[in-house]
XYZ file of N, CA and C in Angstrom:
312
model
N 115.279 189.335 103.842
C 115.094 189.608 102.438
C 114.308 190.892 102.227
N 113.464 191.242 103.196
C 112.700 192.475 103.040
C 113.610 193.689 102.976
N 114.726 193.667 103.707
C 115.630 194.815 103.690
C 116.339 194.952 102.347
N 116.461 193.865 101.605
C 117.116 193.914 100.299
C 116.111 194.158 99.184
N 114.974 193.455 99.239
C 114.031 193.475 98.123
C 112.748 194.243 98.399
N 112.528 194.703 99.618
C 111.283 195.378 99.947
C 110.256 194.381 100.467
N 109.153 194.913 100.969
C 108.161 194.060 101.614
C 107.522 193.074 100.649
N 107.036 193.539 99.520
C 106.344 192.648 98.583
C 107.308 191.660 97.923
N 108.383 192.158 97.353
C 109.337 191.280 96.668
C 110.056 190.367 97.659
N 110.282 190.840 98.880
C 110.920 190.007 99.893
C 110.050 188.825 100.279
N 108.756 189.069 100.387
C 107.820 187.993 100.706
C 107.756 186.983 99.575
N 107.691 187.474 98.357
C 107.677 186.574 97.198
C 108.994 185.800 97.098
N 110.091 186.478 97.353
C 111.397 185.823 97.312
C 111.507 184.713 98.333
N 110.986 184.958 99.539
C 111.010 183.923 100.570
C 110.179 182.716 100.131
N 109.061 182.970 99.482
C 108.254 181.876 98.941
C 109.032 181.058 97.931
N 109.792 181.746 97.086
C 110.638 181.037 96.116
C 111.702 180.199 96.810
N 112.308 180.747 97.860
C 113.338 180.006 98.593
C 112.777 178.717 99.178
N 111.607 178.803 99.784
C 111.010 177.608 100.380
C 110.563 176.619 99.306
N 110.160 177.131 98.145
C 109.802 176.242 97.030
C 111.031 175.513 96.508
N 112.148 176.228 96.387
C 113.395 175.587 95.949
C 113.812 174.533 96.964
N 113.665 174.838 98.245
C 113.992 173.862 99.283
C 113.144 172.600 99.120
N 111.850 172.759 98.973
C 110.961 171.598 98.851
C 111.242 170.803 97.580
N 111.414 171.492 96.466
C 111.681 170.798 95.203
C 113.031 170.093 95.225
N 114.014 170.714 95.848
C 115.329 170.080 95.948
C 115.240 168.802 96.767
N 114.512 168.845 97.864
C 114.348 167.638 98.680
C 113.650 166.552 97.869
N 112.588 166.912 97.171
C 111.840 165.918 96.393
C 112.656 165.330 95.248
N 113.385 166.176 94.544
C 114.064 165.736 93.329
C 115.478 165.205 93.557
N 116.121 165.622 94.626
C 117.532 165.287 94.805
C 117.814 164.243 95.882
N 116.833 163.903 96.709
C 117.108 162.987 97.818
C 117.641 161.645 97.335
N 116.964 161.017 96.394
C 117.415 159.705 95.910
C 118.803 159.795 95.284
N 119.050 160.856 94.531
C 120.346 161.040 93.880
C 121.458 161.234 94.913
N 121.225 162.078 95.903
C 122.237 162.345 96.935
C 122.507 161.087 97.753
N 121.464 160.351 98.103
C 121.653 159.108 98.857
C 122.468 158.116 98.036
N 122.155 158.013 96.754
C 122.898 157.094 95.887
C 124.385 157.467 95.822
N 124.674 158.756 95.758
C 126.068 159.206 95.690
C 126.848 158.903 96.962
N 126.161 158.832 98.083
C 126.865 158.673 99.358
C 126.705 157.282 99.967
N 126.248 156.310 99.195
C 126.058 154.956 99.728
C 127.350 154.338 100.239
N 128.439 154.592 99.574
C 129.715 153.968 99.940
C 130.524 154.791 100.944
N 129.970 155.900 101.368
C 130.648 156.780 102.321
C 130.066 156.511 103.708
N 130.896 156.566 104.726
C 130.403 156.318 106.085
C 129.390 157.383 106.494
N 128.565 157.029 107.457
C 127.531 157.962 107.942
C 128.170 159.227 108.517
N 129.255 159.066 109.241
C 129.915 160.226 109.848
C 130.449 161.172 108.777
N 131.038 160.626 107.730
C 131.554 161.463 106.640
C 130.399 162.141 105.913
N 129.315 161.409 105.672
C 128.144 162.003 105.021
C 127.593 163.158 105.843
N 127.549 162.978 107.159
C 127.055 164.048 108.017
C 128.015 165.235 108.032
N 129.303 164.971 108.002
C 130.281 166.062 107.949
C 130.143 166.841 106.645
N 129.953 166.124 105.548
C 129.741 166.790 104.258
C 128.452 167.601 104.307
N 127.417 167.041 104.925
C 126.157 167.768 105.076
C 126.334 169.052 105.862
N 127.105 168.984 106.939
C 127.385 170.192 107.729
C 128.141 171.225 106.903
N 129.065 170.759 106.078
C 129.808 171.669 105.209
C 128.866 172.368 104.224
N 127.939 171.617 103.647
C 126.956 172.226 102.749
C 126.099 173.246 103.490
N 125.707 172.939 104.725
C 124.954 173.894 105.535
C 125.748 175.184 105.731
N 127.006 175.050 106.128
C 127.844 176.222 106.396
C 128.002 177.070 105.141
N 128.296 176.425 104.020
C 128.480 177.169 102.771
C 127.172 177.826 102.346
N 126.082 177.067 102.364
C 124.794 177.604 101.919
C 124.326 178.775 102.753
N 124.320 178.603 104.074
C 123.883 179.703 104.926
C 124.909 180.827 104.951
N 126.185 180.507 104.816
C 127.214 181.545 104.748
C 127.060 182.423 103.522
N 126.618 181.831 102.426
C 126.401 182.613 101.207
C 125.291 183.645 101.374
N 124.350 183.379 102.275
C 123.295 184.368 102.519
C 123.883 185.715 102.942
N 125.031 185.695 103.588
C 125.650 186.938 104.055
C 126.116 187.815 102.907
N 126.405 187.209 101.758
C 126.924 187.983 100.633
C 125.969 188.023 99.444
N 124.824 187.375 99.550
C 123.857 187.377 98.441
C 123.177 188.735 98.334
N 123.000 189.176 97.100
C 122.286 190.436 96.888
C 121.254 190.328 95.772
N 121.106 189.146 95.199
C 120.101 188.951 94.150
C 119.327 187.672 94.441
N 118.124 187.603 93.917
C 117.294 186.428 94.150
C 117.928 185.151 93.612
N 118.523 185.141 92.410
C 119.171 183.904 91.955
C 120.295 183.437 92.888
N 121.027 184.364 93.475
C 122.079 183.986 94.423
C 121.470 183.359 95.674
N 120.384 183.936 96.175
C 119.692 183.351 97.322
C 119.171 181.959 96.985
N 118.642 181.784 95.785
C 118.123 180.479 95.369
C 119.245 179.446 95.297
N 120.399 179.845 94.778
C 121.546 178.940 94.727
C 122.022 178.548 96.115
N 122.067 179.523 97.021
C 122.469 179.236 98.399
C 121.475 178.285 99.066
N 120.197 178.474 98.777
C 119.172 177.587 99.331
C 119.348 176.171 98.814
N 119.649 176.034 97.535
C 119.896 174.710 96.959
C 121.062 174.032 97.672
N 122.123 174.794 97.936
C 123.317 174.229 98.573
C 123.013 173.750 99.987
N 122.376 174.603 100.809
C 122.132 174.148 102.183
C 121.084 173.052 102.240
N 120.211 172.974 101.236
C 119.234 171.890 101.213
C 119.911 170.546 100.963
N 120.977 170.521 100.179
C 121.740 169.280 100.005
C 122.291 168.839 101.366
N 122.778 169.786 102.145
C 123.227 169.464 103.500
C 122.097 168.951 104.371
N 120.939 169.544 104.224
C 119.766 169.087 104.976
C 119.434 167.637 104.631
N 119.487 167.302 103.358
C 119.220 165.928 102.926
C 120.226 164.973 103.559
N 121.491 165.326 103.506
C 122.531 164.451 104.057
C 122.369 164.244 105.559
N 122.046 165.290 106.276
C 121.889 165.155 107.724
C 120.599 164.427 108.088
N 119.519 164.715 107.387
C 118.239 164.079 107.715
C 118.248 162.585 107.418
N 118.948 162.177 106.374
C 118.945 160.761 106.007
C 119.991 159.949 106.759
N 120.957 160.588 107.365
C 122.024 159.857 108.049
C 122.022 160.009 109.564
N 121.361 161.016 110.081
C 121.424 161.307 111.508
C 120.943 160.180 112.397
N 119.723 159.708 112.172
C 119.185 158.640 113.020
C 119.935 157.332 112.836
N 120.371 157.054 111.620
C 121.141 155.834 111.378
C 122.444 155.881 112.168
N 123.101 157.021 112.150
C 124.349 157.183 112.898
C 124.120 156.969 114.394
N 123.066 157.584 114.919
C 122.761 157.434 116.344
C 122.480 155.972 116.672
N 121.695 155.299 115.838
C 121.375 153.888 116.094
C 122.598 152.989 116.020
N 123.534 153.318 115.167
C 124.743 152.507 115.061
C 125.648 152.658 116.278
N 125.564 153.797 116.946
C 126.476 154.064 118.053
C 125.824 154.000 119.431
N 124.519 153.883 119.488
C 123.824 153.817 120.775
C 123.752 152.373 121.258
N 123.829 152.172 122.563
C 123.628 150.819 123.081
C 122.209 150.348 122.746
N 122.059 149.073 122.481
C 120.746 148.557 122.073
C 119.681 148.794 123.136
N 120.080 148.921 124.380
C 119.112 149.160 125.458
C 118.619 150.603 125.503
N 119.276 151.506 124.769
C 118.921 152.919 124.835
C 118.410 153.490 123.509
N 118.335 152.709 122.477
C 117.975 153.231 121.155
C 116.607 153.889 121.131
N 115.638 153.296 121.776
C 114.294 153.883 121.780
C 114.304 155.253 122.453
N 115.080 155.390 123.500
C 115.165 156.680 124.192
C 115.808 157.737 123.303
N 116.842 157.345 122.588
C 117.539 158.304 121.737
C 116.696 158.715 120.539
N 115.816 157.850 120.081
C 115.004 158.142 118.903
C 113.650 158.751 119.230
N 113.331 158.890 120.509
C 112.018 159.444 120.847
C 112.026 160.953 120.789
């Protein structure tokens, strides 16, 4: 971001990106989980990966702070989907004798 916005504005912009990430996690986690309750864990994780790809891919073409903020919102939805489904998926597919090892 420093190469686009300069040292001072780039630093402030990065702060905004991380704030959007934190606020999105706080405000959207329950909503996103509710939307995906009836979807399998594997599909939820695939959708999460798609959000990651789109969000981070948009960084390549972003040239304004609002565009960066939108891209951050998108990949954060993917982060929510992967963080809330990853361990559940592993536990569902791991042998009961190995679950503790996989979760450590």
